[in-house]
Short mmCIF file of C-alpha atoms in Angstrom, two decimals:
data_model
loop_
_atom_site.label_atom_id
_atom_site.label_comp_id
_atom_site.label_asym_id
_atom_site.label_seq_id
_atom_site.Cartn_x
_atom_site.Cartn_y
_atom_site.Cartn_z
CA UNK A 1467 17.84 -79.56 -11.77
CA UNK A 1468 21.24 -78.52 -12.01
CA UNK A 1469 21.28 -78.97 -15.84
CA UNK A 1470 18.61 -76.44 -16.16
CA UNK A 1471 21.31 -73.94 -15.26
CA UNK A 1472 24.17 -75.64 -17.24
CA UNK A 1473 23.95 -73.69 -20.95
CA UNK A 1474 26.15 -71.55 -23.14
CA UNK A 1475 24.01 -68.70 -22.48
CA UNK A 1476 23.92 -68.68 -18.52
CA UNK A 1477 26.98 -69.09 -16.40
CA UNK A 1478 27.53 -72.91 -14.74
CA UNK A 1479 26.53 -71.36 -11.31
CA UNK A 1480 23.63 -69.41 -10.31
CA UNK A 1481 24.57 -67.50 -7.76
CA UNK A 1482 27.89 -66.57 -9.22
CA UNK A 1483 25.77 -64.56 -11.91
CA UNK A 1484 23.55 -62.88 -10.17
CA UNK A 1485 26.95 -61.70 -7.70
CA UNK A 1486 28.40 -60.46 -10.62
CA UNK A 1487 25.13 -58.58 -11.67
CA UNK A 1488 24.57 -56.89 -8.44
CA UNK A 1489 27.47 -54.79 -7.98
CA UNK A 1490 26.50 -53.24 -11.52
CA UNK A 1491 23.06 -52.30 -10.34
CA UNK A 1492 24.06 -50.95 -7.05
CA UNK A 1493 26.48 -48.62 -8.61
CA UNK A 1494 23.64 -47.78 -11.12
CA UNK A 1495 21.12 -46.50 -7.73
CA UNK A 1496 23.90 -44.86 -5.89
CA UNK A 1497 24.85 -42.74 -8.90
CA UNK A 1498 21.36 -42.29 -9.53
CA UNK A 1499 20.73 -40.78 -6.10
CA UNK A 1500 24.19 -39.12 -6.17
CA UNK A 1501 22.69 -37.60 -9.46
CA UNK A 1502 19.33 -36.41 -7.79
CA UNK A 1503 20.86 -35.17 -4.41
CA UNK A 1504 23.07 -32.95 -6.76
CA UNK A 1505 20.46 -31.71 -9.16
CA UNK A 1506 17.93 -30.45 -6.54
CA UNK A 1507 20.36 -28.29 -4.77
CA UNK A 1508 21.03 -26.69 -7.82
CA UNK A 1509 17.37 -25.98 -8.65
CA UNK A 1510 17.24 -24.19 -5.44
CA UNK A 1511 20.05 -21.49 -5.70
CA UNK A 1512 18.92 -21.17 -9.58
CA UNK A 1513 15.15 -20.39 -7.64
CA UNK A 1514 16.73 -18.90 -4.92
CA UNK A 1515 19.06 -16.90 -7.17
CA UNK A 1516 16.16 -15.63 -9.64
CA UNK A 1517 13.80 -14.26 -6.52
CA UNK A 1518 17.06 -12.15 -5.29
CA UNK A 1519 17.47 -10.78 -9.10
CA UNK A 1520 13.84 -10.41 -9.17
CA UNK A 1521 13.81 -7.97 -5.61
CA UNK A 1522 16.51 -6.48 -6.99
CA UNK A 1523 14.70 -5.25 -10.20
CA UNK A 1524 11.64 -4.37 -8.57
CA UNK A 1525 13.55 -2.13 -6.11
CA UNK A 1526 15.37 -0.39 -8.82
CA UNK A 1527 11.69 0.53 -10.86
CA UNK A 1528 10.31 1.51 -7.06
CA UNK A 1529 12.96 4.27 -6.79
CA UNK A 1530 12.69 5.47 -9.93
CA UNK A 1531 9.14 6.11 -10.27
CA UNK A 1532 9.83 7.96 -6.78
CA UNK A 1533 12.52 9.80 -8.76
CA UNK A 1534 9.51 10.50 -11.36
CA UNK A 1535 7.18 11.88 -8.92
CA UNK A 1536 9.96 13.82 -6.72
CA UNK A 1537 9.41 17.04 -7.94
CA UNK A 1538 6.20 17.22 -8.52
CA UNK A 1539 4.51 18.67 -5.13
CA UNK A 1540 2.27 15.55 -5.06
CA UNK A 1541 0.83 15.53 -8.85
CA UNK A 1542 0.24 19.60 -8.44
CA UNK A 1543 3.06 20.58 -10.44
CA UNK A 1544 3.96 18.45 -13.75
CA UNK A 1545 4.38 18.69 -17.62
CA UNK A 1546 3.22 16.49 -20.34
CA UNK A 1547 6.76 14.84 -20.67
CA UNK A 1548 6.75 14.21 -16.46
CA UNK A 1549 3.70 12.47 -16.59
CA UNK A 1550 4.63 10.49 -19.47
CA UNK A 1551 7.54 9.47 -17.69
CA UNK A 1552 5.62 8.64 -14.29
CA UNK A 1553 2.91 6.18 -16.01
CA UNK A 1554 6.00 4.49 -17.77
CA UNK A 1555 7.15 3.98 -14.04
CA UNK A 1556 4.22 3.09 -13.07
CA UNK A 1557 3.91 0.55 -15.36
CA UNK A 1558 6.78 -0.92 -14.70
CA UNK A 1559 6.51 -1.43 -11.15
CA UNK A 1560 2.80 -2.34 -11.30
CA UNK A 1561 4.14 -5.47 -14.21
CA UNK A 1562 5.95 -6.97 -10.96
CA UNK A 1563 2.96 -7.77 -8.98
CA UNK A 1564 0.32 -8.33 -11.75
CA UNK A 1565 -2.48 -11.06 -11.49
CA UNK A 1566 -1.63 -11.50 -7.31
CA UNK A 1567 -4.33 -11.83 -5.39
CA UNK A 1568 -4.75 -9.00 -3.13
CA UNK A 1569 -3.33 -9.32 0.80
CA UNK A 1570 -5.32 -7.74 3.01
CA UNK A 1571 -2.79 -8.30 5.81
CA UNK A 1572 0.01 -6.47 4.01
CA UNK A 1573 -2.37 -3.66 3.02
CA UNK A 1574 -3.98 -3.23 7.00
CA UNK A 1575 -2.02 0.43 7.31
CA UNK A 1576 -1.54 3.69 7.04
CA UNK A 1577 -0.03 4.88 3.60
CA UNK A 1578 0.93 8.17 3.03
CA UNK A 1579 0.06 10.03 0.15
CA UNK A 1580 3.32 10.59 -2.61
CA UNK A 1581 1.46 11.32 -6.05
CA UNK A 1582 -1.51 11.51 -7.65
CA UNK A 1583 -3.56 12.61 -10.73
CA UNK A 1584 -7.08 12.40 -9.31
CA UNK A 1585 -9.07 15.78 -9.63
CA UNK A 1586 -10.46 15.92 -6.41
CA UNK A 1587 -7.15 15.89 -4.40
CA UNK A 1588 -5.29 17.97 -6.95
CA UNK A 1589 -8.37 20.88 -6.26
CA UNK A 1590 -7.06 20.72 -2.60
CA UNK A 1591 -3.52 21.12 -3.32
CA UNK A 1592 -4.27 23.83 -5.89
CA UNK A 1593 -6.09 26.03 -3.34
CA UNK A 1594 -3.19 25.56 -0.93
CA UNK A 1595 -1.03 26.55 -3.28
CA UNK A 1596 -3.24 29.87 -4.62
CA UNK A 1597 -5.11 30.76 -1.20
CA UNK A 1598 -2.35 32.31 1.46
CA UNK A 1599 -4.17 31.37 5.03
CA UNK A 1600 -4.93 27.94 3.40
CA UNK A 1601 -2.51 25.21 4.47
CA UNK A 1602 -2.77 21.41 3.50
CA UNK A 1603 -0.65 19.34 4.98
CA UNK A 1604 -0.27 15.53 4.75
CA UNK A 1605 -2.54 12.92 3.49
CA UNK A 1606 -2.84 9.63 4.33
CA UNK A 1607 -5.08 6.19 3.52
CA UNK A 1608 -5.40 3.89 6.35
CA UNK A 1609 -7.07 0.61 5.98
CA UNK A 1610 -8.32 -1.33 8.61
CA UNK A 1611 -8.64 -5.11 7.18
CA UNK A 1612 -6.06 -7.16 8.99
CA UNK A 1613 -8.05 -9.52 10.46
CA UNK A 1614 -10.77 -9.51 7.50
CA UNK A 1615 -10.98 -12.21 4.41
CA UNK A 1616 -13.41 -9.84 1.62
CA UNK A 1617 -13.04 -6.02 2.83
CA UNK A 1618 -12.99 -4.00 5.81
CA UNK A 1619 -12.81 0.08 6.25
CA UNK A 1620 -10.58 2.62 4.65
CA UNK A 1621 -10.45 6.24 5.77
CA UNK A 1622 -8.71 9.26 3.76
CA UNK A 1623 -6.56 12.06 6.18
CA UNK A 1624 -6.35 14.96 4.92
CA UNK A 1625 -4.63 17.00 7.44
CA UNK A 1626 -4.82 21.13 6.85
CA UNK A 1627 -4.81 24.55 8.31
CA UNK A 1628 -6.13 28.15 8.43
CA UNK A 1629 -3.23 29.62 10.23
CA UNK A 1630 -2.81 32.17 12.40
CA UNK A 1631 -6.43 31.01 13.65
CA UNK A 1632 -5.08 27.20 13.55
CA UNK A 1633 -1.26 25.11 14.24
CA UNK A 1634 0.54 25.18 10.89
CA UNK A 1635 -0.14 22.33 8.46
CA UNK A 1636 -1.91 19.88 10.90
CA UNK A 1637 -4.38 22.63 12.78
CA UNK A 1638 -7.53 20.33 11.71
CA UNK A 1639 -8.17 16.74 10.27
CA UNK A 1640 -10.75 15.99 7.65
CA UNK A 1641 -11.99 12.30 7.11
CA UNK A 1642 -13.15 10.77 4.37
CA UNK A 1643 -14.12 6.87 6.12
CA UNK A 1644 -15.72 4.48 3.68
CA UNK A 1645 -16.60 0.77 3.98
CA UNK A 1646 -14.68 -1.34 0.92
CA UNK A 1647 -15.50 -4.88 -0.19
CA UNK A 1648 -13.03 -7.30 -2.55
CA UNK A 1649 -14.49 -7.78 -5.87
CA UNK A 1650 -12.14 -9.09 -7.88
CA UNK A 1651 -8.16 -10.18 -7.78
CA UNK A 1652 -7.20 -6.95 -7.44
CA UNK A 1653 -10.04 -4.54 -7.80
CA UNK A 1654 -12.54 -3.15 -4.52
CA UNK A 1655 -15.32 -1.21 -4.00
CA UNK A 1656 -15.68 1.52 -1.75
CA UNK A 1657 -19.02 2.45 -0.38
CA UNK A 1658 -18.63 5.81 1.36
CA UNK A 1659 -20.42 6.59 4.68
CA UNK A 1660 -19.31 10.23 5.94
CA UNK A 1661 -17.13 13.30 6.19
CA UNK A 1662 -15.70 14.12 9.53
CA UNK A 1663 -13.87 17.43 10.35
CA UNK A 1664 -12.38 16.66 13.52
CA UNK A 1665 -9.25 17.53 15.97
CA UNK A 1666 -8.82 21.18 15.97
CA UNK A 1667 -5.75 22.81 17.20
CA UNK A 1668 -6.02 26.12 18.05
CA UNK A 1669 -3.26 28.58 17.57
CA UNK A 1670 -1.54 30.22 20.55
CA UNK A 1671 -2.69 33.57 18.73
CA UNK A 1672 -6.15 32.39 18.40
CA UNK A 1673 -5.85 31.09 22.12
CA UNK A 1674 -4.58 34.50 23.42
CA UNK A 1675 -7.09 36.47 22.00
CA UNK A 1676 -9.89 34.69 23.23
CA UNK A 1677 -8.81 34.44 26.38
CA UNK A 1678 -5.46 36.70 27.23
CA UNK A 1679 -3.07 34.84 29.50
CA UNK A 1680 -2.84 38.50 31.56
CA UNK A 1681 -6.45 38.67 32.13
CA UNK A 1682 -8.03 36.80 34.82
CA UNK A 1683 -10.08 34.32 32.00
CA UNK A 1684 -13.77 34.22 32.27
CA UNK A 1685 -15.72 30.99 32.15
CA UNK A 1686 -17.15 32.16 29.27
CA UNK A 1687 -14.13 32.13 27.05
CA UNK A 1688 -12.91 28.99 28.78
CA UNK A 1689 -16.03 27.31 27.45
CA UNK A 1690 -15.19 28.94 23.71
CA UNK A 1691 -11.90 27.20 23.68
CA UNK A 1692 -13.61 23.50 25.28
CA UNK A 1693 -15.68 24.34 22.37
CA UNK A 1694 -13.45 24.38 19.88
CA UNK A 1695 -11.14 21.96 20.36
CA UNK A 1696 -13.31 19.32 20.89
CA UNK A 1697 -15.38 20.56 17.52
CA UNK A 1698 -16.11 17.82 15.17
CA UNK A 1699 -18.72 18.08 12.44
CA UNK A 1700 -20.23 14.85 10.55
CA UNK A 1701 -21.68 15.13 7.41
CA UNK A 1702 -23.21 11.59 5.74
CA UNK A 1703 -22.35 10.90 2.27
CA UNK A 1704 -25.68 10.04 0.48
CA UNK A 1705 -26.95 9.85 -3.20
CA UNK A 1706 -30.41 10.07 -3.51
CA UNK A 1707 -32.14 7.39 -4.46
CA UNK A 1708 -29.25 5.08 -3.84
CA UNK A 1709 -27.38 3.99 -0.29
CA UNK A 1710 -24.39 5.56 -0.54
CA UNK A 1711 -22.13 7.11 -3.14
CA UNK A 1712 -19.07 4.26 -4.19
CA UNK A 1713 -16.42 3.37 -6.93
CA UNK A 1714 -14.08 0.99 -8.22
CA UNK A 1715 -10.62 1.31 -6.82
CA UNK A 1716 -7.79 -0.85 -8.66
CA UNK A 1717 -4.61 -1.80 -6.34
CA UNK A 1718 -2.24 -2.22 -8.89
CA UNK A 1719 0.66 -2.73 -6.90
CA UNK A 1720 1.18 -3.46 -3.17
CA UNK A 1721 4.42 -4.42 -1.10
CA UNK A 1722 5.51 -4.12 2.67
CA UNK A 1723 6.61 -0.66 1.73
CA UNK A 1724 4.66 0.62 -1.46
CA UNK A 1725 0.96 0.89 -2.73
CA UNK A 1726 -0.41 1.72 -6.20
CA UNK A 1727 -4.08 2.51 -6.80
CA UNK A 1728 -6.10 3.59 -10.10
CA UNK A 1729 -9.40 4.84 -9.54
CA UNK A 1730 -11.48 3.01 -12.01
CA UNK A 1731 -12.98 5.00 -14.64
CA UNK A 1732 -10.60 7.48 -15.10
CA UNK A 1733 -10.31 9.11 -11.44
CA UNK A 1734 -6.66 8.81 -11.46
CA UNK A 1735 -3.55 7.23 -9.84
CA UNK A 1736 -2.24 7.32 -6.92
CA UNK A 1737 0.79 6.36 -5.75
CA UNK A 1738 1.69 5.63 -1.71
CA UNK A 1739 4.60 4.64 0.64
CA UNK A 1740 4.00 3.18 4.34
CA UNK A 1741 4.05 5.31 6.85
CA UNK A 1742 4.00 4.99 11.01
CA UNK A 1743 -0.25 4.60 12.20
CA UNK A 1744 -1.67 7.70 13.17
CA UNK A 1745 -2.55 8.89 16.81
#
């Protein structure tokens, strides 16, 4: 048995080899895993590294398209070369978050209105702007979807005034609620239900002339002001023939802090920033 082991090619004594082959192949493991336990770390500061360049870059394009849109009184006032420069801002924020599936959980808010392009809200701000006793204050989306998986609700504020007869810039609210539904990655449809005027505030001038603080005030007038501060007016939002007027609404961008929307088919962009929930 012995002289199966005794040959030029083998060493005289088997167990003498294989001691002087496993010290080799232990060194060969331990650098191995030395190897590994380096490279891994590495990968993560590279990773961790890139997502910290990454923030960085998207909060540089955030605050300049908010530089694009400063001056603008919401999208009321701009030139051709303005809103050039704001849809190249746009774009480049909108690049940062492109193909994510939409989180309802970040969106569930209010967002306050910064910019926008869209006709409709542009009329509004236009009549502020030409009509003296017509105010129009802040304007706001809030979506209601936190604890939803495909849609939920989203109402437009709009808040506005008629002083003296209302409380500067927030004397009454009109609401704009619609029921939305996810229909893509990043696109939902908005089915709209009603308008709502709602939460009148009264100016002390208006208040004083109905009923005079000097004058003993009747019942009468106390009913007039009950009246109108608890006025609220709903109006449904129907087509005929169909259930209820919609649209497409693209959220291009969304973060803790920022929202983009294009209205889909041309109705325009908006652009929002978080804001605190309303009363």
């Amino acid at each position: 048995m012995d002289l199966a082991l005794s040959s030029p090619l083998f060493p005289s004594s088997a167990t003498r080899g294989v001691n002087k082959i496993k010290p080799y192949s232990s060194m060969l493991i331990a650098t191995q895993k030395v190897s590994t336990q380096r490279f891994f770390p590495c990968l993560a500061a590279v990773a961790t590294q890139t997502a910290q360049t990454v923030k960085v870059e998207v909060e540089s394009k955030k605050h300049e398209l908010l530089r694009a849109i400063q001056d603008t009184q919401r999208g009321l006032v701009t030139t051709d070369d303005q809103r050039s420069s704001i849809e190249e801002a746009l774009v480049s924020v909108e690049g940062y978050n492109k193909g994510a599936p939409l989180d309802l959980v970040k969106l569930d808010g209010t967002w306050r209105l910064q910019y926008t392009s869209a006709s409709d809200v542009l009329i509004l701000l236009e009549a502020a702007a030409r009509v003296p006793f017509f105010q129009v204050g802040q304007i706001f989306q809030k979506f209601e979807c936190k604890d939803q998986s495909s849609g939920g609700v989203i109402r437009n504020v709009v808040r506005w005034s008629v002083p003296p007869l209302l409380e500067e810039q927030e004397g009454a609210t009109l609401l704009v609620s619609a029921k939305f539904s996810v229909v893509s990655v990043r696109n939902i449809y908005l089915q709209f239900e009603e308008i709502n005027v709602q939460n009148i505030k009264i100016s002390e001038e208006l208040q004083a002339l109905i009923a005079p603080a000097i004058l003993p005030r009747s019942f009468l007038s106390l009913q007039i002001l009950q009246y109108l501060r608890n006025f609220k007016a709903q109006i449904p939002v129907r087509d005929p023939g169909r259930q209820s007027v919609g649209g497409l609404y693209y959220l291009s961008y969304l973060d803790a802090n920022m929202l983009l929307g294009r209205a889909v088919g041309g109705g325009g962009v908006f652009v929002f920033t978080k804001a605190q929930a309303l009363n």
